[in-house]
PDB file of C-alpha atoms in Angstrom:
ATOM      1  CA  UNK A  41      57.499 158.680 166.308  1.00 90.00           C
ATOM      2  CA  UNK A  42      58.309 156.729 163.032  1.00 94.00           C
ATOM      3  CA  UNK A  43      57.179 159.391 160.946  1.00 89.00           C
ATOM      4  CA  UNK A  44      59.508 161.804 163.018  1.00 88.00           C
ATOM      5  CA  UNK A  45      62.074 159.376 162.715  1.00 94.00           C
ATOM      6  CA  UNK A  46      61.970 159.100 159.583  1.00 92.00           C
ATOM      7  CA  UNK A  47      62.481 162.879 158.723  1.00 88.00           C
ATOM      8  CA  UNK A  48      65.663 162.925 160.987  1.00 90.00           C
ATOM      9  CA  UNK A  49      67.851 160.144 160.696  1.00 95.00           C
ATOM     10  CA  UNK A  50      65.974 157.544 159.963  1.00 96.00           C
ATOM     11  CA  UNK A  51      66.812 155.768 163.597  1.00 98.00           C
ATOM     12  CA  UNK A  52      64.041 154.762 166.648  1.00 98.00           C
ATOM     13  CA  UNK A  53      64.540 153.941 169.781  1.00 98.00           C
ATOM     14  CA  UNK A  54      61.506 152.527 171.896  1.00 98.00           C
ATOM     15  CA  UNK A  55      62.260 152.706 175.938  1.00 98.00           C
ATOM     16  CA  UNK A  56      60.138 150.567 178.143  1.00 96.00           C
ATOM     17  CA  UNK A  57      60.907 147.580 181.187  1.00 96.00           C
ATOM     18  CA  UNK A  58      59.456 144.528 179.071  1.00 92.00           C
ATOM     19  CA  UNK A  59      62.227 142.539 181.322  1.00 94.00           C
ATOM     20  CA  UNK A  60      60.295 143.349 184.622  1.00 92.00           C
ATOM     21  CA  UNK A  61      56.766 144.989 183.833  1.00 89.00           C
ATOM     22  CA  UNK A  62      54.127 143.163 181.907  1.00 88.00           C
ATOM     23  CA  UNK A  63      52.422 145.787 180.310  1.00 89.00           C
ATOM     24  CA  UNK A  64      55.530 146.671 178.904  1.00 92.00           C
ATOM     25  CA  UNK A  65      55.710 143.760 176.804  1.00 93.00           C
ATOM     26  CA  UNK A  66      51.764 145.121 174.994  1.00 95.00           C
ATOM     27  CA  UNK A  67      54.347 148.225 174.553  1.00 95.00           C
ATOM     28  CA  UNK A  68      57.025 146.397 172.986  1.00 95.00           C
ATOM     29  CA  UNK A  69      54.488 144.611 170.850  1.00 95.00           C
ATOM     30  CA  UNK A  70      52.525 147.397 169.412  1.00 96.00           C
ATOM     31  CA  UNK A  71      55.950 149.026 168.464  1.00 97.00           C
ATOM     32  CA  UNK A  72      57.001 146.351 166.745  1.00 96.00           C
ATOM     33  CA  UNK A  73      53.214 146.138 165.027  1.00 97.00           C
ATOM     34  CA  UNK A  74      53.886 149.909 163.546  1.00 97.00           C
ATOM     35  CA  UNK A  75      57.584 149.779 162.698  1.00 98.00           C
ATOM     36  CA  UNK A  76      55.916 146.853 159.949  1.00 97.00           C
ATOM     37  CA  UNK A  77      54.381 150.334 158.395  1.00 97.00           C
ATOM     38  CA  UNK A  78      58.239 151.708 158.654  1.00 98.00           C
ATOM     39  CA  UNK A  79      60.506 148.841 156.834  1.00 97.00           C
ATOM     40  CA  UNK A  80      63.164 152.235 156.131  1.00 98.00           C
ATOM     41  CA  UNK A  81      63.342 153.195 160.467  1.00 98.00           C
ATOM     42  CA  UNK A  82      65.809 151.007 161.869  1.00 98.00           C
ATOM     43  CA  UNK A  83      64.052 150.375 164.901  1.00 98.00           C
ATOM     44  CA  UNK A  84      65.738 149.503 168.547  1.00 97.00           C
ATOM     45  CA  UNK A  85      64.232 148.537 171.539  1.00 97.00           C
ATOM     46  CA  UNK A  86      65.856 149.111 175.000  1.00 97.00           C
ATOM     47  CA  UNK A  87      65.412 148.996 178.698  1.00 98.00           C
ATOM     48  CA  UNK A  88      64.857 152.439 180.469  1.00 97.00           C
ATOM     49  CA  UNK A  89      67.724 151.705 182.813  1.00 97.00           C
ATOM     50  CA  UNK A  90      69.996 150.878 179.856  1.00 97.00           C
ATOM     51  CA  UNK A  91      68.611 154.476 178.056  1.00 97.00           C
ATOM     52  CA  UNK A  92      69.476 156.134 180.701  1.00 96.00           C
ATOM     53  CA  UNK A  93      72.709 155.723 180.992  1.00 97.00           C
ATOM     54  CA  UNK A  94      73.842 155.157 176.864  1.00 97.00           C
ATOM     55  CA  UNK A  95      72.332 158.373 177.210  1.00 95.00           C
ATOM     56  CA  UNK A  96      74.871 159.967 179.121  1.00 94.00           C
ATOM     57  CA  UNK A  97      77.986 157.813 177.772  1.00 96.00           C
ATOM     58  CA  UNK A  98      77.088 157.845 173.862  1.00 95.00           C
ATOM     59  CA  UNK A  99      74.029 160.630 173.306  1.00 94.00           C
ATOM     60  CA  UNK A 100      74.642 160.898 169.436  1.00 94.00           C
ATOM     61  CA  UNK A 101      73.280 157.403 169.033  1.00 95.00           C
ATOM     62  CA  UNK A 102      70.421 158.397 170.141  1.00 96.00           C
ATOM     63  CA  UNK A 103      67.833 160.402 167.106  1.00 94.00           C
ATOM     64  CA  UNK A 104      64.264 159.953 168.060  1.00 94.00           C
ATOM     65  CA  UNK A 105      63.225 158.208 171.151  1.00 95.00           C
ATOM     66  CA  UNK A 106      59.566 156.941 171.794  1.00 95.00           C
ATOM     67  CA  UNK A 107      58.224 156.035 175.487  1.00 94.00           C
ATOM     68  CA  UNK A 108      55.887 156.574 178.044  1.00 91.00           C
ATOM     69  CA  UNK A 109      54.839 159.592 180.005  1.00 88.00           C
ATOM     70  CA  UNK A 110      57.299 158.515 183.469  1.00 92.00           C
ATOM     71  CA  UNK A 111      60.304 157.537 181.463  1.00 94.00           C
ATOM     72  CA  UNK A 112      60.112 160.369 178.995  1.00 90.00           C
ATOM     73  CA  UNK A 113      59.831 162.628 181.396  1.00 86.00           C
ATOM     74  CA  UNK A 114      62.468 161.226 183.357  1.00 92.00           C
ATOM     75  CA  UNK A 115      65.088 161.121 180.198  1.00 93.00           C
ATOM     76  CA  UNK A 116      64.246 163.896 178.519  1.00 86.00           C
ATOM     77  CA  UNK A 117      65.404 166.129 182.084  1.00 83.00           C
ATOM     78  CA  UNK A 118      68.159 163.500 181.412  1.00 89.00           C
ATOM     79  CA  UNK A 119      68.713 164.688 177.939  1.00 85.00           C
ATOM     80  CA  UNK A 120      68.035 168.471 178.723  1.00 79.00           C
ATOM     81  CA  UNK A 121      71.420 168.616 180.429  1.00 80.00           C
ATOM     82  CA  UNK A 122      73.810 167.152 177.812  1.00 83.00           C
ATOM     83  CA  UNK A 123      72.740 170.499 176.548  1.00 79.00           C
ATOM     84  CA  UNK A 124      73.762 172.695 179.460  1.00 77.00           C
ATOM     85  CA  UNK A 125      70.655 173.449 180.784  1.00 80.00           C
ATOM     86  CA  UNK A 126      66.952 172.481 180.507  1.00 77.00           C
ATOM     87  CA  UNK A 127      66.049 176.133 178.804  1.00 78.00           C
ATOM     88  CA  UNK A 128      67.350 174.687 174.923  1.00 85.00           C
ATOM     89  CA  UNK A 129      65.488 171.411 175.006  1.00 85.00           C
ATOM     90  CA  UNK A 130      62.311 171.853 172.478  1.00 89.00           C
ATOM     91  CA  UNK A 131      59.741 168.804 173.289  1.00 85.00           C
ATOM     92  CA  UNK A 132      56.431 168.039 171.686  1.00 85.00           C
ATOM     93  CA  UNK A 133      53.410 165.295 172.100  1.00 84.00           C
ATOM     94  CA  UNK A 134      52.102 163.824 168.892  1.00 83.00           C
ATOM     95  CA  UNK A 135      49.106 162.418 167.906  1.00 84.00           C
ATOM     96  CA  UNK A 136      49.617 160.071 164.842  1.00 81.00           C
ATOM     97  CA  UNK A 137      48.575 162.683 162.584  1.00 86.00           C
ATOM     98  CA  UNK A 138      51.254 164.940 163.364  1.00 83.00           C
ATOM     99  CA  UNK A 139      49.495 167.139 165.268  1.00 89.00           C
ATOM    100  CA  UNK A 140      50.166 168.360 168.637  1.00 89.00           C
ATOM    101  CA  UNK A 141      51.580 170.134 171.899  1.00 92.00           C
ATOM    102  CA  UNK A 142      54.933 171.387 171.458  1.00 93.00           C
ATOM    103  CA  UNK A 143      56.306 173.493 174.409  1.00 90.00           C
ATOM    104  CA  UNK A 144      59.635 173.631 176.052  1.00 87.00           C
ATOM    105  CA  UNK A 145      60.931 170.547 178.031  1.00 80.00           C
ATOM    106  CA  UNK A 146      61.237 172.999 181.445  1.00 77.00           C
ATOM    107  CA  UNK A 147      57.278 173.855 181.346  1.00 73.00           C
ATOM    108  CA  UNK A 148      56.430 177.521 181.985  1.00 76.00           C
ATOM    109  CA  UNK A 149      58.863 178.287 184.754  1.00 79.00           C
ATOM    110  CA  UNK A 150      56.493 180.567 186.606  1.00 85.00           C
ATOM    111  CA  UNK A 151      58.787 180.882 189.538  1.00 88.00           C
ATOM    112  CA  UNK A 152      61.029 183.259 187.239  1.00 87.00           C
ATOM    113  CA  UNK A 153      58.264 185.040 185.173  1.00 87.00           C
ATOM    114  CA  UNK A 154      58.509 188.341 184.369  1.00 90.00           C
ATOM    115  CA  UNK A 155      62.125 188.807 185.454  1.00 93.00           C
ATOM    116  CA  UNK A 156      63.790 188.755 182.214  1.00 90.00           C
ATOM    117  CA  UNK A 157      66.413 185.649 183.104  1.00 90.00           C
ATOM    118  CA  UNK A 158      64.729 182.498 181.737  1.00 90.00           C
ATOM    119  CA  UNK A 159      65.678 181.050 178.731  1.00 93.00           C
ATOM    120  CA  UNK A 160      63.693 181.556 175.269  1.00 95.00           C
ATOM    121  CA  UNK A 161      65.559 179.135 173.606  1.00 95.00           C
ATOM    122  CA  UNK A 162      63.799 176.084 174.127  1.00 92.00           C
ATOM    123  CA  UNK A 163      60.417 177.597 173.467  1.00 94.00           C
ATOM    124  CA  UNK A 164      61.696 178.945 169.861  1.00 97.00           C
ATOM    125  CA  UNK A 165      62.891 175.715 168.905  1.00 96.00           C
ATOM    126  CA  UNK A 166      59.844 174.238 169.834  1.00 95.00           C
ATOM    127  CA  UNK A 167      57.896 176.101 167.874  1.00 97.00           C
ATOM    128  CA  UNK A 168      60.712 175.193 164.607  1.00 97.00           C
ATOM    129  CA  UNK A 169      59.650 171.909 165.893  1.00 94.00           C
ATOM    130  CA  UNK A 170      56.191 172.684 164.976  1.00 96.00           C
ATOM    131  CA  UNK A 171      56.608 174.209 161.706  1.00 96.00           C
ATOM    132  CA  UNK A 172      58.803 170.995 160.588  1.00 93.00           C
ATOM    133  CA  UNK A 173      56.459 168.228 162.234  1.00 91.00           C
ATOM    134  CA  UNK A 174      52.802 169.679 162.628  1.00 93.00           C
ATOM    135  CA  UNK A 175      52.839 172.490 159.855  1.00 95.00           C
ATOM    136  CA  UNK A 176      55.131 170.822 156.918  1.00 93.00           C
ATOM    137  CA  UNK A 177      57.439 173.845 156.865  1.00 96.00           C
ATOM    138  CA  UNK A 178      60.763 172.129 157.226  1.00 94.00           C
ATOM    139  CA  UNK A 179      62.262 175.352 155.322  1.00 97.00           C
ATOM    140  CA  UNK A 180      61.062 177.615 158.118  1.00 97.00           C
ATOM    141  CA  UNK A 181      62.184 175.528 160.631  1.00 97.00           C
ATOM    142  CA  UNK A 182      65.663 174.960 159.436  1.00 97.00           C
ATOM    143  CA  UNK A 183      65.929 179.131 159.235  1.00 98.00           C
ATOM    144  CA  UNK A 184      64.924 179.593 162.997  1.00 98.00           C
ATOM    145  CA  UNK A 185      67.713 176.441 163.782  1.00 97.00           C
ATOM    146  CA  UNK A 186      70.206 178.196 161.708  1.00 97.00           C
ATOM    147  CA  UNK A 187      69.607 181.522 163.722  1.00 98.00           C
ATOM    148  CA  UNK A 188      69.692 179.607 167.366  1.00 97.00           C
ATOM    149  CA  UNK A 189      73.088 178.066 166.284  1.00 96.00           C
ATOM    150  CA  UNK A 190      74.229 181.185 164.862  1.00 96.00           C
ATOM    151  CA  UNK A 191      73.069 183.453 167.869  1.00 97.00           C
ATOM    152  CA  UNK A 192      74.969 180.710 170.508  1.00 96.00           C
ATOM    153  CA  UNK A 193      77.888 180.863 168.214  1.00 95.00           C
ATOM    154  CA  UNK A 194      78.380 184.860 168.217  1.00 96.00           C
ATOM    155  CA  UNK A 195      78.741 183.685 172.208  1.00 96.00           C
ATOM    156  CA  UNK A 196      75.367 184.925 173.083  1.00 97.00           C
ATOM    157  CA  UNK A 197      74.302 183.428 176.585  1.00 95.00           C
ATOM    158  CA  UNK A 198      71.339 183.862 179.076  1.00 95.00           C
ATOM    159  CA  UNK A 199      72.703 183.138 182.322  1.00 93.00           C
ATOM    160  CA  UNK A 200      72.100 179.142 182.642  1.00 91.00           C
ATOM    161  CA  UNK A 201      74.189 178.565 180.236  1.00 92.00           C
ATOM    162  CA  UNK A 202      76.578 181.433 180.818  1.00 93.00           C
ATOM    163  CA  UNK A 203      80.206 180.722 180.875  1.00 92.00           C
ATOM    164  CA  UNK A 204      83.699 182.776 180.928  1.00 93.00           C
ATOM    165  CA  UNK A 205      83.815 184.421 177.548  1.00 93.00           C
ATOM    166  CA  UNK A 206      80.413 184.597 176.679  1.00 94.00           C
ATOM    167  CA  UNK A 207      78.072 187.368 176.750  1.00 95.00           C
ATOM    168  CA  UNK A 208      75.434 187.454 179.329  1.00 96.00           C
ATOM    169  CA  UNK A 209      71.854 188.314 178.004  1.00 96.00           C
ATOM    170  CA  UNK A 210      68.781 188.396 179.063  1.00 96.00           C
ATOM    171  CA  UNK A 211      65.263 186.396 177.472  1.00 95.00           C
ATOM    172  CA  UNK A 212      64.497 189.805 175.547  1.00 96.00           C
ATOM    173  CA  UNK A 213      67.608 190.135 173.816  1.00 96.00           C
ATOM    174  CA  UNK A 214      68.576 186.674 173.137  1.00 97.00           C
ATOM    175  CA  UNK A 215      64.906 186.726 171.777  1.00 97.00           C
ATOM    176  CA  UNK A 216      66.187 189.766 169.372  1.00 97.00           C
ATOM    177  CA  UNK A 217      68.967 188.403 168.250  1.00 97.00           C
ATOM    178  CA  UNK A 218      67.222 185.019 167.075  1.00 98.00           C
ATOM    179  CA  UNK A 219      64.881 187.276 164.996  1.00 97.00           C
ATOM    180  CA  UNK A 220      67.719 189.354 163.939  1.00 97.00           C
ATOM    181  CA  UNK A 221      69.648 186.114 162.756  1.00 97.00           C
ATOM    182  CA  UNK A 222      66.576 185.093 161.234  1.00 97.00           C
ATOM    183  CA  UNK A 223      66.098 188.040 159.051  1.00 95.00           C
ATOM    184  CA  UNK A 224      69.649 187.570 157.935  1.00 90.00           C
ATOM    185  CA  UNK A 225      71.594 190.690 160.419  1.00 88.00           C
ATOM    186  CA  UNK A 226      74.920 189.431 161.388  1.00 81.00           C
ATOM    187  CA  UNK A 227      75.518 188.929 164.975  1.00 80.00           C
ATOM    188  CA  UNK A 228      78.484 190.399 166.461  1.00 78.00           C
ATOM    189  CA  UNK A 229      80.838 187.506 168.022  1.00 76.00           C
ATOM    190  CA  UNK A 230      81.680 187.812 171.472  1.00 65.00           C
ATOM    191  CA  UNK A 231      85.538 188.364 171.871  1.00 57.00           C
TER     192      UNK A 231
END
């Protein structure tokens, strides 16, 4: 999380319940143990309750965010919808050598597999979260961003995030036009 944290902003926020759980305070501890190895992370500590809702009322203080399984799971839904929809939130599990399990925040969303409406956007950015984090290819990374931003600001929607005056696509197209942003085609705006 620090070294994460340290390629973004520079900001770390550890989530726990010291105030009311014991083995929160080990937690709280350890975290402050490591950030000793990270003088340059401004490190902040704060209750899960608290998180939850700064969350909702002030989200751009927020950079990287360390915690257990329950709460991160718990927030990161949370988090998924200051975004519109669960389908564009990238997630990933490191180990402290950078290595690990990125997927998308929603899981595999068998229920809809196979019927061409769910979401790829979350799973591409996970994997630009992979090249940056795991594979040391921040350049690569920043290309796929730059073609997700570009592809939602042509007005390019799959229908969870679809609103009036967007265009409606499906997980195979918006899929296309990533890759078509990322090989440098323009994408045509939706009027």
């Amino acid at each position: 999380a620090f070294q994460a944290a340290r390629k973004r902003r520079g900001k770390l926020t550890s989530v726990d319940k010291a105030n009311v759980l014991e083995t929160f305070q080990l937690w709280k501890d350890v975290v402050g143990e490591v950030h000793a190895q990270y003088p340059d992370v401004q490190l902040d500590h704060m209750y899960v309750d608290n998180a939850a809702m700064q969350l909702v009322k002030a989200p751009k203080a927020f950079d990287v965010v360390v915690t257990g399984n329950m709460f991160g799971d718990i927030l990161s839904d949370e988090a998924a919808m200051l975004t519109g929809s669960i389908g564009m939130l990238p997630s990933a599990s490191l180990d402290k050598d950078s290595k690990g399990l990125y997927e998308p925040s929603h899981g595999s969303a068998p229920d809809i597999a196979g019927k061409g409406v769910a979401n790829p956007l979350a799973t591409i950015l996970s994997a630009a979260m992979m090249l940056r984090y795991t594979l040391q290819q921040a350049e690569a990374a920043d290309r796929i961003e730059r073609a997700v931003q570009a592809v939602l600001a042509a007005g390019l929607r799959t229908a969870d995030i679809w609103s009036e005056g967007t265009r409606k696509v499906g997980t195979r197209e918006m899929g296309d036009a990533v890759v078509a942003a990322i090989t440098g085609k323009t994408i045509t705006k939706t009027s």
